[in-house]
Coordinates of C-alpha atoms in Angstrom, one line a residue:
M5 CA 39.0 100.9 -28.3
E6 CA 41.6 100.3 -31.0
G7 CA 42.7 96.8 -32.0
M8 CA 46.0 96.9 -30.2
Q9 CA 44.4 98.2 -27.0
F10 CA 41.8 95.4 -27.1
N11 CA 44.6 92.9 -27.5
V12 CA 46.4 94.3 -24.5
L13 CA 43.2 94.1 -22.5
K14 CA 42.8 90.4 -23.4
M15 CA 46.4 89.8 -22.5
V16 CA 46.0 91.4 -19.0
V17 CA 42.8 89.4 -18.3
S18 CA 44.3 86.1 -19.7
K19 CA 47.5 86.4 -17.7
W20 CA 45.5 87.1 -14.5
Y21 CA 43.2 84.1 -14.7
D22 CA 46.0 81.8 -15.9
D23 CA 48.3 82.9 -13.1
N24 CA 45.5 82.3 -10.6
R25 CA 44.9 78.8 -12.0
S26 CA 41.3 79.7 -12.7
L27 CA 40.7 78.3 -16.2
T28 CA 38.6 75.4 -14.9
M29 CA 36.4 77.9 -13.1
L30 CA 36.0 79.9 -16.4
K31 CA 35.1 76.7 -18.2
V32 CA 32.1 76.2 -15.9
L33 CA 31.1 79.9 -16.2
F34 CA 31.3 79.9 -20.1
R35 CA 29.7 76.6 -20.7
D36 CA 26.6 78.3 -22.1
H37 CA 28.7 80.5 -24.4
V38 CA 31.3 78.2 -25.9
A39 CA 30.6 74.9 -27.6
I40 CA 31.3 72.0 -25.3
G41 CA 33.6 70.3 -27.8
K42 CA 35.6 73.5 -28.2
L43 CA 35.6 74.2 -24.5
A44 CA 37.3 70.8 -23.9
T45 CA 40.2 71.7 -26.1
I46 CA 40.9 75.2 -24.6
N47 CA 44.2 75.2 -22.6
D48 CA 44.5 78.8 -21.6
T49 CA 42.3 81.9 -21.0
M50 CA 43.4 83.6 -24.2
D51 CA 42.0 80.8 -26.3
L52 CA 38.7 81.3 -24.4
L53 CA 38.7 85.1 -24.9
N54 CA 39.4 84.7 -28.6
D55 CA 36.5 82.3 -29.0
L56 CA 34.2 84.8 -27.3
F57 CA 35.6 87.4 -29.7
K58 CA 35.0 85.1 -32.7
S59 CA 31.4 84.8 -31.7
S60 CA 31.0 88.5 -31.1
Q61 CA 30.2 88.0 -27.4
L62 CA 33.3 90.1 -26.5
T63 CA 34.2 93.0 -28.7
P64 CA 36.2 96.3 -28.4
S65 CA 32.8 98.1 -28.2
D66 CA 31.1 95.8 -25.7
L67 CA 33.0 94.5 -22.7
T68 CA 29.9 93.6 -20.7
I69 CA 30.7 89.9 -20.5
L70 CA 34.2 90.7 -19.2
G71 CA 32.8 92.9 -16.4
E72 CA 30.3 90.2 -15.5
T73 CA 33.1 87.6 -15.5
I74 CA 35.1 89.6 -12.9
N75 CA 32.0 90.0 -10.8
L76 CA 30.9 86.4 -10.8
T77 CA 34.4 85.0 -10.3
K78 CA 35.0 87.5 -7.5
H79 CA 38.4 88.5 -9.0
Y80 CA 37.9 92.1 -8.2
A81 CA 41.6 92.8 -7.9
L82 CA 41.8 92.2 -11.7
Q83 CA 39.7 95.4 -12.1
E84 CA 42.6 97.3 -10.5
R85 CA 45.1 95.6 -12.7
I86 CA 43.0 96.6 -15.8
K87 CA 42.7 100.2 -14.5
S88 CA 46.5 100.4 -14.3
T89 CA 46.5 100.2 -18.1
F90 CA 43.0 101.6 -18.9
Q91 CA 42.2 104.1 -16.2
L92 CA 38.6 104.7 -17.4
F93 CA 37.5 101.0 -17.3
P94 CA 34.1 101.1 -15.6
D95 CA 33.8 99.9 -12.0
V96 CA 32.7 96.3 -11.4
R97 CA 30.6 96.1 -8.3
E98 CA 29.4 93.0 -6.4
G99 CA 25.6 92.5 -6.6
T100 CA 25.1 94.0 -10.0
V101 CA 22.6 92.3 -12.3
S102 CA 24.0 89.9 -14.9
I103 CA 22.6 90.0 -18.4
K104 CA 25.0 87.6 -20.0
F105 CA 24.8 84.6 -17.6
T106 CA 21.6 82.7 -16.6
P107 CA 20.6 82.5 -12.9
H108 CA 21.4 78.7 -13.1
R109 CA 25.0 79.5 -14.2
Q110 CA 25.4 82.1 -11.5
R111 CA 24.2 79.6 -8.9
L112 CA 26.8 77.1 -10.1
M113 CA 29.5 79.7 -9.6
K114 CA 28.4 80.3 -6.0
F115 CA 28.1 76.5 -5.6
G116 CA 31.7 75.9 -6.7
M117 CA 33.0 78.6 -4.4
A118 CA 31.2 77.1 -1.5
L119 CA 32.7 73.6 -1.9
T120 CA 35.7 72.5 0.1
P121 CA 38.2 69.7 -1.1
K122 CA 36.4 67.4 1.4
D123 CA 33.0 68.2 -0.1
V124 CA 34.4 67.4 -3.6
T125 CA 35.6 64.0 -2.3
L126 CA 32.2 63.3 -0.8
I127 CA 30.3 64.1 -4.0
D128 CA 32.9 62.2 -6.1
G129 CA 32.3 59.1 -3.9
L130 CA 28.5 59.5 -4.3
Y131 CA 28.6 59.5 -8.1
N132 CA 31.7 57.7 -9.2
T133 CA 33.0 54.2 -8.7
P134 CA 36.0 54.1 -8.7
L135 CA 36.6 57.7 -7.5
K136 CA 37.7 60.1 -10.2
R137 CA 39.6 62.2 -7.7
Y138 CA 38.8 65.6 -9.2
A139 CA 41.7 68.1 -9.1
D140 CA 39.2 70.8 -8.1
A141 CA 35.5 71.6 -7.6
W142 CA 35.2 73.2 -11.1
I143 CA 36.4 70.0 -12.9
M144 CA 33.9 68.1 -10.9
I145 CA 31.0 70.4 -11.8
N146 CA 31.9 70.3 -15.5
D147 CA 32.0 66.5 -15.4
L148 CA 28.7 66.2 -13.6
E149 CA 27.2 68.5 -16.2
D150 CA 28.5 66.2 -18.9
Q151 CA 26.9 63.3 -17.0
L152 CA 23.6 65.3 -16.8
K153 CA 23.7 64.9 -13.0
I154 CA 23.7 68.7 -12.9
K155 CA 21.1 70.1 -15.4
E156 CA 19.3 73.4 -15.6
G157 CA 15.6 73.1 -14.7
D158 CA 16.1 69.6 -13.2
M159 CA 18.2 70.1 -10.0
K160 CA 15.9 68.4 -7.5
E161 CA 17.7 65.1 -7.4
F162 CA 21.1 66.7 -7.2
Q163 CA 20.0 68.9 -4.4
Q164 CA 18.6 65.9 -2.5
M165 CA 22.0 64.3 -2.8
L166 CA 23.6 67.4 -1.2
E167 CA 21.0 67.2 1.5
T168 CA 22.0 63.5 2.1
L169 CA 25.7 64.5 2.4
N170 CA 24.7 67.4 4.7
L171 CA 26.5 69.9 2.5
R172 CA 24.3 72.8 3.7
L173 CA 26.5 75.7 2.4
A174 CA 26.8 74.3 -1.1
L175 CA 23.0 73.4 -1.1
N176 CA 22.1 77.0 -0.1
A177 CA 24.2 78.3 -2.9
L178 CA 22.3 76.3 -5.4
K179 CA 19.0 77.5 -4.0
E180 CA 19.9 81.2 -3.8
D181 CA 17.5 83.6 -5.4
I182 CA 19.4 85.4 -8.2
S183 CA 17.8 88.9 -8.5
G184 CA 18.5 92.5 -8.2
T185 CA 17.7 96.0 -9.5
S186 CA 21.1 97.7 -9.6
S187 CA 22.4 98.8 -13.0
A188 CA 25.3 97.0 -14.7
F189 CA 28.7 98.2 -13.8
G190 CA 28.0 101.9 -13.2
I191 CA 26.1 102.3 -16.4
P192 CA 22.5 103.7 -16.3
S193 CA 19.9 100.9 -16.0
T194 CA 18.5 101.8 -19.5
S195 CA 21.7 100.4 -21.0
S196 CA 22.6 96.7 -21.1
V197 CA 26.1 97.1 -22.6
L198 CA 29.4 97.8 -20.9
V199 CA 30.8 100.3 -23.3
P200 CA 34.4 101.5 -22.8
S201 CA 34.8 105.1 -21.9
P202 CA 36.7 107.3 -24.5
T203 CA 39.9 105.7 -25.5
P204 CA 42.5 106.1 -22.8
T205 CA 46.2 106.4 -23.3
L206 CA 47.7 102.9 -23.7
Q207 CA 50.0 102.1 -20.8
V208 CA 51.5 98.7 -20.9
P209 CA 53.2 98.1 -17.5
E210 CA 56.8 97.1 -17.7
A211 CA 58.0 94.0 -15.8
Y212 CA 59.2 94.9 -12.3
Q213 CA 62.9 94.8 -11.9
M214 CA 64.1 93.9 -8.4
P215 CA 66.7 96.5 -7.2
K216 CA 70.2 95.4 -6.4
M217 CA 70.6 94.8 -2.6
D218 CA 73.5 95.3 -0.3
R219 CA 74.7 92.2 1.6
L220 CA 72.8 93.1 4.7
Q221 CA 69.5 93.3 2.8
F222 CA 70.2 90.1 0.9
N223 CA 71.0 88.2 4.1
Q224 CA 67.8 89.6 5.7
L225 CA 65.8 88.4 2.7
L226 CA 67.2 84.9 3.0
G227 CA 66.6 84.9 6.7
D228 CA 63.0 86.1 6.4
V229 CA 62.1 83.6 3.7
S230 CA 63.8 80.7 5.4
T231 CA 62.2 81.4 8.8
W232 CA 58.8 81.8 7.2
W233 CA 59.2 78.6 5.2
K234 CA 60.3 76.6 8.2
R235 CA 57.3 77.7 10.1
Y236 CA 54.6 77.5 7.4
G237 CA 56.0 75.5 4.5
N238 CA 57.3 72.1 3.8
V239 CA 61.0 71.6 3.3
N240 CA 60.5 68.5 1.1
M241 CA 58.3 70.6 -1.2
L242 CA 61.2 73.1 -1.3
K243 CA 63.5 70.3 -2.4
V244 CA 61.2 69.4 -5.3
I245 CA 61.0 73.1 -6.4
L246 CA 64.8 73.6 -6.3
S247 CA 65.4 70.3 -8.1
E248 CA 64.8 72.4 -11.2
F249 CA 68.5 73.4 -11.1
K250 CA 70.7 70.4 -12.0
V251 CA 73.8 72.3 -11.0
I252 CA 72.8 71.6 -7.4
S253 CA 73.9 68.1 -6.3
V254 CA 70.9 65.8 -5.5
V255 CA 72.9 64.1 -2.8
L256 CA 73.7 67.5 -1.2
M257 CA 70.1 68.6 -1.4
E258 CA 68.8 65.3 0.0
E259 CA 70.9 65.7 3.2
K260 CA 69.6 69.2 4.0
S261 CA 66.8 69.5 6.5
E262 CA 66.5 73.3 6.8
P263 CA 65.2 75.8 4.3
R264 CA 68.1 78.2 4.9
S265 CA 70.7 75.5 4.1
L266 CA 68.9 74.8 0.8
F267 CA 68.9 78.5 -0.1
E268 CA 72.6 78.6 0.7
L269 CA 73.0 75.9 -2.0
L270 CA 71.4 78.4 -4.4
K271 CA 73.8 81.1 -3.3
G272 CA 76.8 78.8 -3.6
S273 CA 75.9 77.8 -7.1
G274 CA 75.4 81.4 -8.2
L275 CA 71.7 81.0 -8.8
I276 CA 71.0 83.9 -6.4
S277 CA 73.0 86.9 -5.4
E278 CA 72.6 90.5 -4.1
A279 CA 72.0 91.5 -7.7
D280 CA 69.6 88.7 -8.6
V281 CA 67.0 87.2 -6.2
D282 CA 64.4 86.3 -8.8
V283 CA 64.7 82.5 -8.1
I284 CA 64.0 83.0 -4.4
I285 CA 61.0 85.3 -5.0
E286 CA 59.5 82.8 -7.6
T287 CA 60.1 80.0 -5.2
V288 CA 58.0 81.8 -2.6
I289 CA 55.1 82.0 -5.1
L290 CA 55.4 78.4 -6.3
G291 CA 55.6 77.1 -2.7
G292 CA 52.4 79.0 -1.7
Q293 CA 54.3 81.1 0.9
S294 CA 52.9 84.5 -0.3
G295 CA 52.2 85.5 3.3
V296 CA 55.9 86.4 3.6
E297 CA 55.4 89.4 1.3
L298 CA 55.0 91.9 4.2
K299 CA 58.3 90.7 5.7
I300 CA 60.0 91.1 2.3
K301 CA 58.6 94.7 2.0
E302 CA 60.3 95.5 5.4
S303 CA 63.7 94.5 3.9
I304 CA 62.9 96.0 0.4
P305 CA 60.4 98.9 0.8
T306 CA 60.3 99.4 -3.0
F307 CA 59.0 95.8 -3.6
P308 CA 55.5 96.3 -5.0
G309 CA 54.2 92.8 -4.2
L310 CA 54.3 89.2 -5.4
N311 CA 51.4 89.7 -7.9
T312 CA 53.8 91.6 -10.2
V313 CA 56.2 88.7 -10.5
E314 CA 56.1 86.4 -13.5
I315 CA 57.4 82.8 -13.2
T316 CA 60.3 82.7 -15.7
K317 CA 63.0 80.7 -13.8
F318 CA 61.0 77.4 -13.5
S319 CA 59.8 75.1 -16.3
N320 CA 56.3 73.9 -17.0
H321 CA 57.5 70.5 -16.0
R322 CA 58.4 71.8 -12.5
Q323 CA 55.1 73.5 -12.2
N324 CA 53.3 70.3 -13.3
L325 CA 55.2 68.4 -10.5
L326 CA 53.9 70.9 -8.0
E327 CA 50.3 70.4 -9.2
F328 CA 50.9 66.7 -9.1
G329 CA 52.0 66.9 -5.5
K330 CA 48.9 68.9 -4.5
V331 CA 46.4 66.2 -5.5
I332 CA 48.2 63.2 -4.1
D333 CA 46.7 61.9 -0.9
G334 CA 48.3 59.6 1.7
S335 CA 47.0 56.3 0.3
N336 CA 47.9 57.1 -3.3
K337 CA 51.4 58.3 -2.2
E338 CA 52.0 54.7 -0.9
R339 CA 50.4 53.1 -4.0
I340 CA 52.6 55.1 -6.4
G341 CA 55.7 54.3 -4.2
Y342 CA 55.0 50.6 -4.3
L343 CA 54.0 50.7 -8.0
F344 CA 57.4 52.1 -9.0
G345 CA 59.5 50.1 -6.6
L346 CA 60.4 52.8 -4.0
Y347 CA 61.0 52.1 -0.4
V348 CA 57.7 53.4 0.9
P349 CA 58.5 53.7 4.7
E350 CA 61.0 56.4 3.9
L351 CA 58.5 58.5 2.0
K352 CA 57.3 61.0 4.6
D353 CA 55.0 62.8 2.3
Q354 CA 54.0 63.3 -1.3
W355 CA 57.0 65.7 -1.9
S356 CA 59.4 63.0 -0.7
L357 CA 57.8 60.7 -3.2
I358 CA 58.3 63.1 -6.1
F359 CA 61.9 63.9 -5.1
Q360 CA 62.7 60.1 -5.1
L361 CA 60.8 59.6 -8.5
E362 CA 63.0 62.3 -10.0
K363 CA 66.1 61.0 -8.4
G364 CA 65.5 57.6 -9.8
L365 CA 64.7 59.1 -13.3
I366 CA 61.3 57.4 -13.0
L367 CA 59.6 60.8 -13.7
T368 CA 61.5 63.2 -15.9
E369 CA 60.8 66.0 -18.4
D370 CA 61.4 63.5 -21.2
S371 CA 58.1 63.2 -23.1
H372 CA 58.4 59.4 -23.4
V373 CA 59.2 58.9 -19.7
K374 CA 56.4 61.2 -18.7
Q375 CA 53.9 59.6 -21.0
A376 CA 54.7 56.1 -19.7
F377 CA 54.4 57.4 -16.1
V378 CA 51.0 59.1 -16.8
K379 CA 49.7 56.0 -18.5
K380 CA 50.6 53.9 -15.5
L381 CA 48.7 56.3 -13.2
N382 CA 45.7 56.2 -15.5
D383 CA 45.8 52.4 -15.7
N384 CA 45.6 52.3 -11.9
G385 CA 42.7 54.7 -11.6
M386 CA 44.7 57.7 -10.4
V387 CA 43.1 60.0 -13.0
A388 CA 43.4 63.3 -11.0
E389 CA 47.2 62.7 -10.4
A390 CA 47.7 61.9 -14.1
K391 CA 45.8 64.9 -15.2
A392 CA 47.8 67.2 -12.9
L393 CA 51.0 66.3 -14.7
N394 CA 49.6 67.9 -17.8
T395 CA 48.3 71.1 -16.2
F396 CA 51.0 73.1 -18.1
P397 CA 51.4 71.8 -21.6

C-alpha cells in the first residue's frame, strides 16, 4: 500500500469513529498499546492512529490491529465504507481470534457494551463521592482503570461489586471465556498478519451532493421531517440546534411550538430552499432523528443515506451544546438554572435551560464566557456537564 493510500485509509477510519462519537471507546481498547499520558491528550481518532503508526503497530503492510479494532468495537459497517475505497480489504468477521488485544481487554470491550446509562450511574455512586457523572461507560471504565479498581489479573473485588449491584449482563461479559480457533480475517491460520491484498485502485469518494428538488418534493421533505420530529423528537432541542443561525429572531423562535413552524423560519430566512436542504438534513442527524431516513428516500429516491452526510453547517460550539444537553439530568437542570439566576419553573427540560442560557448570553461561543461557565460547573461538582462542553475543541 502506497503512502497516500495508507493516509486515505486512516482518514476513512478516523472520520468514521469520530462521526460515531467512539473515541472514548477506542481509548479503552488501546490502553495497552498507547502510553497512558499520551492517551489522555488525544482528541481525535487520527491522533490515535498516527501514534499506532509511530510505534509500528499499524503499518501499510500490516493492518491486523485495524481489522481487530473493527471486530471488537462491532463497527462492521466501517468495513463496507473501507471497501468502497479499497475493494480488496479483507473481510472482518465476528468471532475471529484476536492476536493484538489481550483477553482482559476484549472482556472490557464486551463489558462496556453491556452497560446502560443507569448501570453507569450505579457504579459511579458505588465508587465516587460526590458522583463524577460520567458522560459514557467508556470514560467510566478508563477512570476506574486509573484508580486500579479495574485491574487485569485482579478483578474479583470489582466483579463482587457488580454482583452486589445485580448487574448480571455486565458481570457475565467480564467473565466470558475468550477463545476460538478461526483464523484472523480470512487469512490462513498459519498467518498472524492482516496483509493488504495487491494494491487496489485508489477511489476517494466525493461528497454527496443533494439534487435540486421541485417545490412539491421540498414541501414533502419539510412535512416528513416535521411530522417525524413532532412524534419522536423534542421541539426545544430543535430550537437549540437552530439557534446556530443568528439571522433568526430569538423572540420568533421562542414563540414557536411546532417543528414545521421552526423549519418555516429557516425557509423565510433563506437558509433552506429547493436547491439547498443541507441544513435540514444536518439538523436531522444532530437531533438524533435518523429514523426518518426511509421517509426521506421516498421523497428523494437518489438520497444514499444519512451516513454520507458531513456536518458542515453547524459549529463545534453548537455540537458541544448538544453534548451538554445529553448529560444534564433533572436535578442538575434545576441546579444550573438557580445557579445562573434563571426562572426555573419555566424550564421544561434541559433544552429549555440551554436556550435560556444562550438567550441571556450566559453561555456563548466566546472563550472567556465559556471558560467561566465551565469553571462554575466544575466548582459545583458537575464534572460531566463541564466536560461535555469541551467535546469538540
